[in-house]
Amino acid sequence: MQDELEAALGTVLRTPVRLTVAGRTDAGVHATGQVASCDVPAGAWAEQAGALLRRLRGVLPADIAVTSAVEAHPDFDARFAALARHYVYRLTDDPVGPSPLRRFDVVGWPRPLDTGAMALAAGLLLGEHDFAAFCRRREGATTVRTLHALHVRREVEGDGPELVVVQASADAFCHSMVRSLVGALLAVGDGRRDPEWPAGLLPRHERADEVTVAPAAGLTLVAVDYPPDGELAGRAAVTRARRG
């Protein structure tokens, strides 16, 4: 997606564009709240700002939409200034599977799920931990994260089957972390593991091979939080130091 959006922006603004994005998602993962920043010449922005969204729509593929474009504070950095990222994972354990209209963002699960047990397991994972057991390690990158929220609930949308929704919020997520957390919760929900099992993996310093990564299609990045403009530079400095 980043390459396609950079190319579209370059075409419309008639200048090369390099994006910084709030979070990189695995192939097949969706984003309704992705945030990106870039530097463009003031003249190009002034000339195209009023018609930018309409013109981008004309050159972007149908599965990418830019919903807002504004001039940001000079200290804004979509990646390093972020305070938190919020993801939602949707699946259904209904025997009929997902509604055909939701087949791209709802995963069908073949076994009944005990969402109470999943919620209990999720609560034991909250806080600052080394989540190496749930991450695909990248050279030089830390796997220490602060998990602010991990909620499991059932909900009904329209006339479709009942959904099991997992909401995850953290200061940041390492590679495949959300899908691995969901995979661990699913093992609890369908009775293969006890609720204490996911948290019992936290002392490990390498990825736990027994944790199955949940399918990508159910995951959506829904929002990214940022501090007030006056705190952007400080937040970015803290994040860069921690990542280093």
Coordinates of N, CA and C in Angstrom, one line a residue:
M1 N 0.8 -1.2 0.0 CA 0.0 0.0 0.0 C 0.9 1.3 0.0
Q2 N 2.0 1.3 0.8 CA 2.8 2.5 0.9 C 3.3 2.9 -0.5
D3 N 3.8 1.9 -1.2 CA 4.4 2.2 -2.6 C 3.3 2.8 -3.5
E4 N 2.1 2.2 -3.4 CA 1.1 2.7 -4.3 C 0.6 4.1 -3.9
L5 N 0.6 4.4 -2.6 CA 0.2 5.7 -2.2 C 1.3 6.8 -2.5
E6 N 2.5 6.4 -2.3 CA 3.6 7.3 -2.6 C 3.6 7.6 -4.1
A7 N 3.4 6.6 -5.0 CA 3.3 6.9 -6.4 C 2.2 7.8 -6.8
A8 N 1.0 7.6 -6.1 CA -0.1 8.4 -6.4 C 0.1 9.9 -6.0
L9 N 0.7 10.0 -4.8 CA 1.0 11.4 -4.3 C 2.0 12.1 -5.2
G10 N 3.0 11.3 -5.7 CA 4.0 11.8 -6.6 C 3.4 12.3 -7.9
T11 N 2.4 11.5 -8.4 CA 1.8 11.9 -9.6 C 0.9 13.2 -9.5
V12 N 0.2 13.3 -8.4 CA -0.7 14.4 -8.2 C 0.1 15.7 -7.8
L13 N 1.1 15.5 -7.0 CA 1.8 16.7 -6.5 C 3.0 17.0 -7.4
R14 N 3.3 16.1 -8.3 CA 4.4 16.3 -9.3 C 5.7 16.5 -8.6
T15 N 5.9 15.7 -7.6 CA 7.2 15.7 -6.8 C 7.4 14.4 -6.1
P16 N 8.6 13.8 -6.0 CA 8.7 12.6 -5.3 C 8.3 12.7 -3.8
V17 N 7.6 11.6 -3.3 CA 7.0 11.6 -2.0 C 7.5 10.4 -1.3
R18 N 8.0 10.5 -0.1 CA 8.4 9.4 0.8 C 7.5 9.5 2.1
L19 N 6.8 8.5 2.3 CA 5.9 8.5 3.5 C 6.5 7.9 4.7
T20 N 6.2 8.4 5.9 CA 6.4 7.8 7.2 C 5.1 7.4 7.7
V21 N 4.9 6.1 8.0 CA 3.6 5.6 8.4 C 3.6 5.2 9.9
A22 N 2.4 5.3 10.5 CA 2.2 5.1 11.9 C 2.5 3.6 12.3
G23 N 2.1 2.7 11.4 CA 2.3 1.3 11.7 C 2.3 0.5 10.4
R24 N 3.2 -0.4 10.3 CA 3.3 -1.3 9.1 C 2.4 -2.5 9.4
T25 N 1.5 -2.9 8.5 CA 0.7 -4.0 8.7 C 1.1 -5.1 7.8
D26 N 0.9 -6.4 8.2 CA 1.2 -7.5 7.4 C 0.3 -7.6 6.2
A27 N 0.7 -8.3 5.2 CA -0.1 -8.5 4.0 C -1.4 -9.1 4.4
G28 N -2.5 -8.5 3.8 CA -3.9 -9.0 4.1 C -4.5 -8.3 5.3
V29 N -3.8 -7.5 6.1 CA -4.4 -6.8 7.2 C -4.9 -5.5 6.7
H30 N -6.0 -5.0 7.3 CA -6.7 -3.8 6.9 C -6.4 -2.6 7.8
A31 N -6.7 -1.4 7.3 CA -6.4 -0.2 8.1 C -7.5 0.8 7.7
T32 N -8.3 1.2 8.7 CA -9.2 2.3 8.6 C -8.8 3.6 9.2
G33 N -7.7 3.4 10.1 CA -7.2 4.6 10.8 C -5.7 4.8 10.7
Q34 N -5.2 4.3 9.5 CA -3.7 4.5 9.3 C -3.4 6.0 9.2
V35 N -2.2 6.4 9.7 CA -1.8 7.8 9.6 C -0.4 7.8 8.9
A36 N -0.2 8.7 8.0 CA 1.1 8.9 7.3 C 1.5 10.3 7.3
S37 N 2.8 10.6 7.3 CA 3.3 11.9 7.2 C 4.3 12.0 6.1
C38 N 4.5 13.2 5.5 CA 5.6 13.3 4.4 C 5.9 14.8 4.3
D39 N 7.0 15.1 3.8 CA 7.4 16.5 3.5 C 7.3 16.7 2.0
V40 N 6.6 17.8 1.6 CA 6.4 18.2 0.2 C 6.7 19.7 0.1
P41 N 7.1 20.2 -1.0 CA 7.4 21.6 -1.2 C 6.1 22.4 -1.0
A42 N 6.3 23.6 -0.3 CA 5.1 24.4 0.0 C 4.3 24.8 -1.2
G43 N 5.0 25.0 -2.3 CA 4.3 25.4 -3.5 C 3.4 24.3 -4.1
A44 N 3.9 23.0 -4.0 CA 3.1 21.9 -4.5 C 1.9 21.7 -3.6
W45 N 2.0 21.9 -2.3 CA 0.9 21.7 -1.4 C -0.1 22.8 -1.6
A46 N 0.3 24.0 -1.7 CA -0.6 25.2 -1.9 C -1.4 25.0 -3.2
E47 N -0.8 24.5 -4.2 CA -1.4 24.3 -5.5 C -2.5 23.2 -5.5
Q48 N -2.2 22.1 -4.8 CA -3.1 20.9 -4.9 C -3.9 20.6 -3.7
A49 N -3.7 21.3 -2.6 CA -4.4 20.9 -1.3 C -5.9 20.9 -1.5
G50 N -6.5 21.9 -2.1 CA -7.9 21.9 -2.2 C -8.6 20.8 -3.0
A51 N -7.8 20.2 -3.9 CA -8.4 19.1 -4.8 C -7.6 17.8 -4.6
L52 N -6.8 17.7 -3.5 CA -5.9 16.6 -3.4 C -6.7 15.3 -3.2
L53 N -7.7 15.2 -2.4 CA -8.4 14.0 -2.1 C -9.1 13.5 -3.4
R54 N -9.7 14.4 -4.1 CA -10.4 14.0 -5.3 C -9.5 13.5 -6.4
R55 N -8.3 14.2 -6.5 CA -7.4 13.7 -7.5 C -6.7 12.4 -7.1
L56 N -6.5 12.2 -5.9 CA -5.9 10.9 -5.4 C -6.9 9.8 -5.7
R57 N -8.2 10.1 -5.5 CA -9.2 9.0 -5.8 C -9.1 8.6 -7.3
G58 N -8.7 9.5 -8.1 CA -8.7 9.1 -9.5 C -7.5 8.3 -9.9
V59 N -6.4 8.2 -9.1 CA -5.2 7.5 -9.5 C -4.9 6.3 -8.5
L60 N -5.6 6.2 -7.4 CA -5.4 5.1 -6.5 C -6.2 3.9 -6.8
P61 N -5.7 2.7 -6.5 CA -6.6 1.5 -6.7 C -7.8 1.6 -5.8
A62 N -8.8 0.7 -6.1 CA -10.1 0.8 -5.4 C -10.0 0.4 -4.0
D63 N -8.9 -0.3 -3.6 CA -8.8 -0.8 -2.2 C -8.0 0.2 -1.3
I64 N -7.7 1.4 -1.8 CA -7.0 2.4 -1.0 C -7.8 3.7 -1.1
A65 N -8.0 4.3 0.0 CA -8.7 5.6 0.1 C -8.0 6.5 1.0
V66 N -7.8 7.7 0.6 CA -7.3 8.8 1.5 C -8.5 9.6 2.0
T67 N -8.8 9.7 3.3 CA -10.0 10.3 3.8 C -9.7 11.7 4.3
S68 N -8.4 12.1 4.5 CA -8.1 13.4 5.0 C -6.7 13.7 4.7
A69 N -6.4 15.0 4.4 CA -5.0 15.4 4.2 C -4.9 16.8 4.7
V70 N -4.1 17.1 5.8 CA -3.9 18.4 6.4 C -2.5 18.7 6.6
E71 N -2.2 20.0 6.7 CA -0.8 20.5 7.0 C -0.6 20.2 8.5
A72 N 0.5 19.5 8.8 CA 0.8 19.2 10.2 C 1.9 20.1 10.8
H73 N 2.0 20.0 12.1 CA 3.0 20.7 12.8 C 4.4 20.2 12.4
P74 N 5.4 21.1 12.3 CA 6.7 20.7 11.8 C 7.3 19.5 12.6
D75 N 6.9 19.4 13.9 CA 7.5 18.3 14.7 C 6.7 17.0 14.5
F76 N 5.6 17.0 13.7 CA 4.8 15.7 13.6 C 5.6 14.7 12.8
D77 N 5.6 13.5 13.4 CA 6.1 12.3 12.8 C 5.1 11.1 13.0
A78 N 4.6 10.6 11.9 CA 3.5 9.7 12.1 C 3.9 8.4 12.9
R79 N 5.2 8.1 12.8 CA 5.6 6.8 13.4 C 6.1 7.1 14.9
F80 N 7.0 8.0 15.0 CA 7.7 8.1 16.3 C 6.9 9.0 17.3
A81 N 6.1 9.9 16.8 CA 5.3 10.8 17.7 C 4.0 10.1 18.3
A82 N 3.7 8.9 17.8 CA 2.5 8.2 18.2 C 2.5 7.8 19.7
L83 N 1.4 8.0 20.3 CA 1.3 7.5 21.7 C 0.7 6.1 21.8
A84 N -0.2 5.8 20.9 CA -0.8 4.4 21.0 C -1.4 4.1 19.7
R85 N -1.5 2.8 19.4 CA -2.1 2.2 18.2 C -3.3 1.3 18.7
H86 N -4.4 1.3 18.0 CA -5.6 0.6 18.3 C -6.0 -0.4 17.2
Y87 N -6.1 -1.6 17.5 CA -6.5 -2.6 16.5 C -7.7 -3.3 16.9
V88 N -8.5 -3.8 16.0 CA -9.6 -4.7 16.2 C -9.5 -5.9 15.3
Y89 N -9.8 -7.1 16.0 CA -9.8 -8.4 15.2 C -11.2 -8.9 15.3
R90 N -11.7 -9.3 14.2 CA -13.1 -9.8 14.1 C -13.1 -11.2 13.5
L91 N -13.9 -12.0 14.2 CA -14.1 -13.4 13.8 C -15.5 -13.9 14.2
T92 N -15.9 -15.0 13.7 CA -17.2 -15.6 14.1 C -17.0 -17.1 14.3
D93 N -17.6 -17.6 15.4 CA -17.7 -19.1 15.6 C -19.0 -19.6 15.2
D94 N -19.9 -18.8 14.5 CA -21.2 -19.3 14.0 C -20.9 -20.4 13.0
P95 N -21.7 -21.5 13.1 CA -21.5 -22.6 12.1 C -21.6 -22.2 10.7
V96 N -22.4 -21.1 10.4 CA -22.6 -20.7 9.0 C -21.4 -19.9 8.5
G97 N -20.5 -19.4 9.4 CA -19.4 -18.6 9.0 C -19.7 -17.2 8.8
P98 N -18.8 -16.4 8.3 CA -19.0 -14.9 8.1 C -20.1 -14.7 7.1
S99 N -20.7 -13.5 7.2 CA -21.6 -13.0 6.1 C -20.8 -12.8 4.9
P100 N -21.3 -13.2 3.7 CA -20.6 -13.0 2.4 C -20.1 -11.6 2.2
L101 N -20.9 -10.6 2.8 CA -20.5 -9.2 2.7 C -19.3 -8.8 3.6
R102 N -19.0 -9.7 4.6 CA -17.9 -9.4 5.5 C -16.8 -10.4 5.3
R103 N -16.7 -11.1 4.2 CA -15.8 -12.2 4.1 C -14.3 -11.7 4.0
F104 N -14.1 -10.4 3.8 CA -12.8 -9.9 3.6 C -12.2 -9.4 5.0
D105 N -13.1 -9.2 6.0 CA -12.5 -8.7 7.3 C -13.1 -9.4 8.5
V106 N -13.8 -10.5 8.3 CA -14.2 -11.4 9.4 C -13.7 -12.8 9.1
V107 N -13.1 -13.4 10.1 CA -12.5 -14.8 9.9 C -13.5 -15.8 10.5
G108 N -13.8 -16.8 9.8 CA -14.6 -17.9 10.4 C -13.8 -18.9 11.2
W109 N -14.2 -19.1 12.4 CA -13.5 -20.1 13.3 C -14.3 -21.4 13.4
P110 N -13.7 -22.5 13.3 CA -14.4 -23.8 13.2 C -14.9 -24.4 14.5
R111 N -14.5 -23.8 15.6 CA -14.9 -24.4 16.9 C -15.6 -23.3 17.8
P112 N -16.5 -23.7 18.6 CA -17.1 -22.7 19.6 C -16.1 -22.1 20.5
L113 N -16.2 -20.9 20.8 CA -15.3 -20.1 21.6 C -15.9 -19.7 23.0
D114 N -15.1 -19.9 24.0 CA -15.5 -19.4 25.4 C -14.9 -18.1 25.5
T115 N -15.7 -17.0 25.3 CA -15.1 -15.7 25.3 C -14.8 -15.2 26.7
G116 N -15.5 -15.8 27.7 CA -15.1 -15.5 29.1 C -13.7 -16.0 29.5
A117 N -13.3 -17.2 29.0 CA -12.0 -17.6 29.2 C -11.0 -16.8 28.5
M118 N -11.3 -16.4 27.3 CA -10.5 -15.5 26.5 C -10.2 -14.2 27.1
A119 N -11.3 -13.6 27.7 CA -11.2 -12.3 28.4 C -10.3 -12.5 29.6
L120 N -10.4 -13.6 30.3 CA -9.6 -13.8 31.5 C -8.1 -13.9 31.1
A121 N -7.8 -14.6 30.1 CA -6.4 -14.7 29.6 C -5.9 -13.4 29.1
A122 N -6.8 -12.6 28.4 CA -6.3 -11.3 27.9 C -5.9 -10.4 29.1
G123 N -6.7 -10.4 30.2 CA -6.4 -9.5 31.3 C -5.0 -9.8 31.9
L124 N -4.6 -11.0 31.8 CA -3.3 -11.3 32.4 C -2.1 -10.9 31.6
L125 N -2.4 -10.4 30.4 CA -1.3 -9.9 29.5 C -1.1 -8.4 29.6
L126 N -1.9 -7.7 30.2 CA -1.9 -6.2 30.2 C -0.6 -5.7 31.0
G127 N -0.2 -4.5 30.5 CA 1.0 -3.9 31.2 C 2.2 -3.9 30.3
E128 N 3.3 -3.5 30.9 CA 4.6 -3.5 30.1 C 5.3 -4.8 30.3
H129 N 5.6 -5.5 29.2 CA 6.3 -6.8 29.2 C 7.2 -6.9 28.0
D130 N 8.1 -7.8 28.0 CA 8.8 -8.2 26.8 C 7.9 -9.3 26.1
F131 N 7.3 -8.9 25.0 CA 6.4 -9.7 24.2 C 7.1 -10.6 23.1
A132 N 8.4 -10.9 23.4 CA 9.2 -11.6 22.4 C 8.5 -12.9 22.0
A133 N 7.8 -13.6 22.9 CA 7.1 -14.9 22.6 C 6.0 -14.7 21.6
F134 N 5.6 -13.5 21.4 CA 4.4 -13.2 20.5 C 4.9 -12.4 19.2
C135 N 6.2 -12.2 19.0 CA 6.7 -11.4 18.0 C 7.6 -12.1 17.0
R136 N 7.6 -11.7 15.8 CA 8.7 -12.1 14.9 C 9.8 -11.1 15.0
R137 N 10.9 -11.5 15.6 CA 11.9 -10.5 15.9 C 12.6 -9.9 14.7
R138 N 12.8 -8.6 14.8 CA 13.6 -7.9 13.8 C 14.9 -7.4 14.4
E139 N 16.0 -7.6 13.7 CA 17.3 -7.3 14.2 C 17.4 -5.9 14.7
G140 N 17.8 -5.7 15.9 CA 18.0 -4.4 16.5 C 16.7 -3.8 17.1
A141 N 15.6 -4.4 17.0 CA 14.3 -3.9 17.4 C 13.9 -4.5 18.8
T142 N 13.4 -3.6 19.7 CA 13.0 -4.1 21.0 C 11.6 -4.8 20.9
T143 N 11.4 -5.7 21.7 CA 10.1 -6.4 21.8 C 9.3 -6.0 23.1
V144 N 9.9 -5.0 23.8 CA 9.2 -4.6 25.0 C 8.1 -3.6 24.6
R145 N 6.9 -3.9 25.1 CA 5.7 -3.0 24.7 C 4.8 -2.9 25.9
T146 N 4.0 -1.8 26.0 CA 3.0 -1.6 27.0 C 1.6 -1.9 26.4
L147 N 1.0 -3.0 26.8 CA -0.3 -3.3 26.3 C -1.3 -2.6 27.2
H148 N -2.0 -1.6 26.7 CA -3.0 -0.8 27.4 C -4.3 -1.5 27.6
A149 N -4.7 -2.2 26.6 CA -6.1 -2.8 26.6 C -6.0 -4.1 25.7
L150 N -6.7 -5.1 26.1 CA -7.0 -6.3 25.3 C -8.3 -6.9 25.8
H151 N -9.4 -6.5 25.0 CA -10.7 -6.8 25.4 C -11.3 -7.9 24.4
V152 N -12.1 -8.7 24.9 CA -12.8 -9.7 24.1 C -14.3 -9.6 24.4
R153 N -15.1 -9.5 23.3 CA -16.5 -9.3 23.5 C -17.3 -10.0 22.3
R154 N -18.5 -10.2 22.5 CA -19.4 -10.7 21.4 C -20.3 -9.5 21.0
E155 N -20.6 -9.4 19.8 CA -21.5 -8.3 19.3 C -22.2 -8.8 18.0
V156 N -23.3 -8.2 17.7 CA -24.0 -8.5 16.5 C -24.1 -7.2 15.7
E157 N -23.7 -7.3 14.4 CA -23.8 -6.2 13.5 C -24.9 -6.5 12.4
G158 N -26.0 -5.8 12.5 CA -27.0 -6.0 11.5 C -27.7 -7.4 11.6
D159 N -27.9 -8.0 10.4 CA -28.5 -9.3 10.4 C -27.5 -10.4 10.2
G160 N -26.2 -10.1 10.4 CA -25.2 -11.1 10.2 C -25.0 -12.0 11.4
P161 N -24.1 -13.0 11.4 CA -23.8 -13.8 12.5 C -23.2 -13.0 13.6
E162 N -23.3 -13.6 14.9 CA -22.6 -13.0 16.0 C -21.1 -13.0 15.8
L163 N -20.5 -11.9 16.2 CA -19.0 -11.7 16.0 C -18.4 -11.9 17.4
V164 N -17.1 -12.4 17.4 CA -16.2 -12.3 18.5 C -15.2 -11.2 18.1
V165 N -15.1 -10.2 18.9 CA -14.3 -9.0 18.6 C -13.2 -8.9 19.7
V166 N -12.0 -8.8 19.2 CA -10.8 -8.6 20.1 C -10.3 -7.2 19.8
Q167 N -10.2 -6.4 20.8 CA -9.7 -5.0 20.7 C -8.4 -5.0 21.4
A168 N -7.3 -4.5 20.7 CA -6.0 -4.4 21.3 C -5.5 -3.0 21.2
S169 N -4.9 -2.5 22.3 CA -4.3 -1.1 22.3 C -3.0 -1.2 23.0
A170 N -2.0 -0.5 22.4 CA -0.6 -0.5 23.0 C 0.1 0.7 22.5
D171 N 1.2 1.0 23.2 CA 2.0 2.1 22.7 C 2.6 1.8 21.4
A172 N 2.9 0.6 21.1 CA 3.3 0.1 19.8 C 3.2 -1.4 19.8
F173 N 3.2 -2.0 18.6 CA 3.1 -3.4 18.4 C 4.3 -3.9 17.6
C174 N 5.0 -5.0 18.0 CA 6.0 -5.5 17.1 C 5.4 -6.4 16.1
H175 N 6.3 -6.9 15.2 CA 5.8 -7.6 14.0 C 5.0 -8.9 14.4
S176 N 3.7 -8.9 13.9 CA 2.8 -10.1 14.1 C 2.3 -10.2 15.5
M177 N 2.6 -9.2 16.4 CA 2.2 -9.3 17.8 C 0.7 -9.4 18.0
V178 N -0.1 -8.6 17.3 CA -1.6 -8.6 17.6 C -2.1 -10.0 17.1
R179 N -1.7 -10.4 15.9 CA -2.2 -11.7 15.4 C -1.8 -12.9 16.3
S180 N -0.6 -12.8 16.9 CA -0.1 -13.8 17.7 C -0.9 -13.8 19.1
L181 N -1.2 -12.6 19.6 CA -2.0 -12.6 20.8 C -3.4 -13.1 20.6
V182 N -4.0 -12.8 19.4 CA -5.3 -13.3 19.1 C -5.2 -14.9 18.9
G183 N -4.1 -15.3 18.3 CA -4.0 -16.8 18.1 C -3.9 -17.5 19.5
A184 N -3.2 -16.9 20.4 CA -3.1 -17.5 21.8 C -4.4 -17.5 22.5
L185 N -5.2 -16.4 22.3 CA -6.5 -16.3 22.9 C -7.5 -17.3 22.3
L186 N -7.3 -17.6 21.0 CA -8.2 -18.5 20.4 C -7.9 -19.9 20.9
A187 N -6.7 -20.2 21.2 CA -6.3 -21.5 21.8 C -7.0 -21.7 23.1
V188 N -7.1 -20.6 23.9 CA -7.8 -20.7 25.2 C -9.3 -20.8 24.9
G189 N -9.8 -20.0 24.0 CA -11.2 -20.0 23.8 C -11.8 -21.3 23.3
D190 N -11.1 -22.1 22.5 CA -11.7 -23.3 22.1 C -11.2 -24.5 22.9
G191 N -10.6 -24.2 24.0 CA -10.3 -25.3 25.0 C -9.0 -26.0 24.9
R192 N -8.1 -25.6 24.0 CA -6.8 -26.3 23.8 C -5.8 -25.8 24.9
R193 N -6.0 -24.7 25.5 CA -5.1 -24.2 26.5 C -5.9 -23.6 27.6
D194 N -5.2 -23.5 28.8 CA -5.8 -22.8 30.0 C -5.6 -21.3 29.9
P195 N -6.5 -20.5 30.6 CA -6.4 -19.1 30.5 C -5.0 -18.5 30.9
E196 N -4.3 -19.2 31.8 CA -3.0 -18.8 32.3 C -1.9 -19.0 31.3
W197 N -2.2 -19.8 30.2 CA -1.1 -20.1 29.3 C -0.5 -19.0 28.6
P198 N -1.2 -18.1 28.0 CA -0.6 -17.0 27.2 C 0.4 -16.1 28.1
A199 N -0.1 -15.7 29.3 CA 0.8 -14.9 30.2 C 2.0 -15.7 30.6
G200 N 1.9 -17.1 30.7 CA 3.0 -17.9 31.1 C 4.1 -17.9 30.1
L201 N 3.9 -17.4 28.8 CA 4.9 -17.3 27.8 C 5.7 -16.1 27.9
L202 N 5.3 -15.1 28.7 CA 6.0 -13.8 28.7 C 7.5 -13.9 29.2
P203 N 7.9 -14.8 30.1 CA 9.3 -14.8 30.4 C 10.2 -15.2 29.3
R204 N 9.7 -15.8 28.2 CA 10.6 -16.2 27.1 C 11.2 -15.0 26.4
H205 N 12.3 -15.2 25.8 CA 13.0 -14.2 25.1 C 13.1 -14.5 23.6
E206 N 12.4 -15.6 23.2 CA 12.3 -15.9 21.8 C 10.9 -16.2 21.4
R207 N 10.6 -16.2 20.2 CA 9.2 -16.4 19.7 C 8.8 -17.8 20.1
A208 N 7.5 -18.0 20.6 CA 7.0 -19.3 21.0 C 6.4 -20.0 19.8
D209 N 7.0 -21.0 19.3 CA 6.5 -21.7 18.1 C 5.1 -22.3 18.3
E210 N 4.7 -22.6 19.5 CA 3.4 -23.2 19.7 C 2.3 -22.1 19.6
V211 N 2.6 -20.9 19.5 CA 1.6 -19.8 19.3 C 1.3 -19.7 17.8
T212 N 0.0 -20.0 17.4 CA -0.4 -19.9 16.1 C -0.8 -18.4 15.7
V213 N -0.3 -17.9 14.6 CA -0.6 -16.5 14.2 C -2.0 -16.6 13.5
A214 N -2.9 -15.8 14.1 CA -4.3 -15.7 13.5 C -4.3 -15.2 12.1
P215 N -5.2 -15.6 11.3 CA -5.3 -15.1 9.9 C -5.3 -13.6 9.8
A216 N -4.6 -13.1 8.7 CA -4.5 -11.7 8.6 C -5.8 -10.9 8.3
A217 N -6.7 -11.6 7.6 CA -7.9 -10.9 7.2 C -8.8 -10.3 8.3
G218 N -8.7 -10.9 9.5 CA -9.6 -10.4 10.6 C -9.1 -9.1 11.2
L219 N -7.9 -8.7 10.9 CA -7.3 -7.6 11.7 C -7.4 -6.3 11.0
T220 N -7.7 -5.2 11.8 CA -7.8 -3.9 11.2 C -7.2 -2.9 12.2
L221 N -6.3 -2.0 11.7 CA -5.8 -0.9 12.4 C -6.9 0.2 12.4
V222 N -7.4 0.6 13.5 CA -8.6 1.5 13.5 C -8.2 2.9 14.0
A223 N -7.2 3.1 14.7 CA -6.9 4.5 15.2 C -5.4 4.5 15.7
V224 N -4.9 5.8 15.7 CA -3.6 6.1 16.2 C -3.7 7.4 17.0
D225 N -3.2 7.4 18.2 CA -3.2 8.6 19.1 C -1.9 9.3 19.1
Y226 N -2.1 10.7 19.2 CA -0.9 11.6 19.2 C -1.1 12.6 20.3
P227 N 0.1 13.1 20.8 CA 0.0 14.2 21.9 C -0.3 15.5 21.2
P228 N -0.6 16.6 22.1 CA -0.7 17.9 21.5 C 0.6 18.3 20.8
D229 N 0.4 19.3 19.9 CA 1.5 19.8 19.1 C 2.8 20.1 19.9
G230 N 2.6 20.7 21.0 CA 3.8 21.1 21.8 C 4.5 20.0 22.4
E231 N 4.0 18.8 22.4 CA 4.6 17.6 23.0 C 5.1 16.6 21.9
L232 N 4.9 16.9 20.6 CA 5.3 16.0 19.6 C 6.8 15.7 19.5
A233 N 7.6 16.7 19.6 CA 9.1 16.5 19.6 C 9.6 15.7 20.7
G234 N 9.1 16.0 21.9 CA 9.5 15.2 23.1 C 9.1 13.7 23.0
R235 N 7.8 13.5 22.5 CA 7.4 12.1 22.3 C 8.2 11.4 21.3
A236 N 8.6 12.0 20.2 CA 9.4 11.4 19.2 C 10.8 11.0 19.7
A237 N 11.3 11.9 20.5 CA 12.7 11.7 21.1 C 12.7 10.5 22.0
V238 N 11.6 10.4 22.8 CA 11.5 9.3 23.7 C 11.4 8.0 23.0
T239 N 10.5 7.9 21.9 CA 10.3 6.7 21.2 C 11.5 6.3 20.4
R240 N 12.2 7.2 19.8 CA 13.5 6.9 19.1 C 14.5 6.3 20.1
A241 N 14.6 6.9 21.2 CA 15.6 6.4 22.2 C 15.2 5.0 22.6
R242 N 14.0 4.7 22.9 CA 13.5 3.4 23.3 C 13.7 2.4 22.2
R243 N 13.4 2.7 21.0 CA 13.6 1.8 19.9 C 15.0 1.4 19.7
G244 N 15.9 2.4 20.0 CA 17.3 2.1 19.8 C 17.9 1.2 20.8

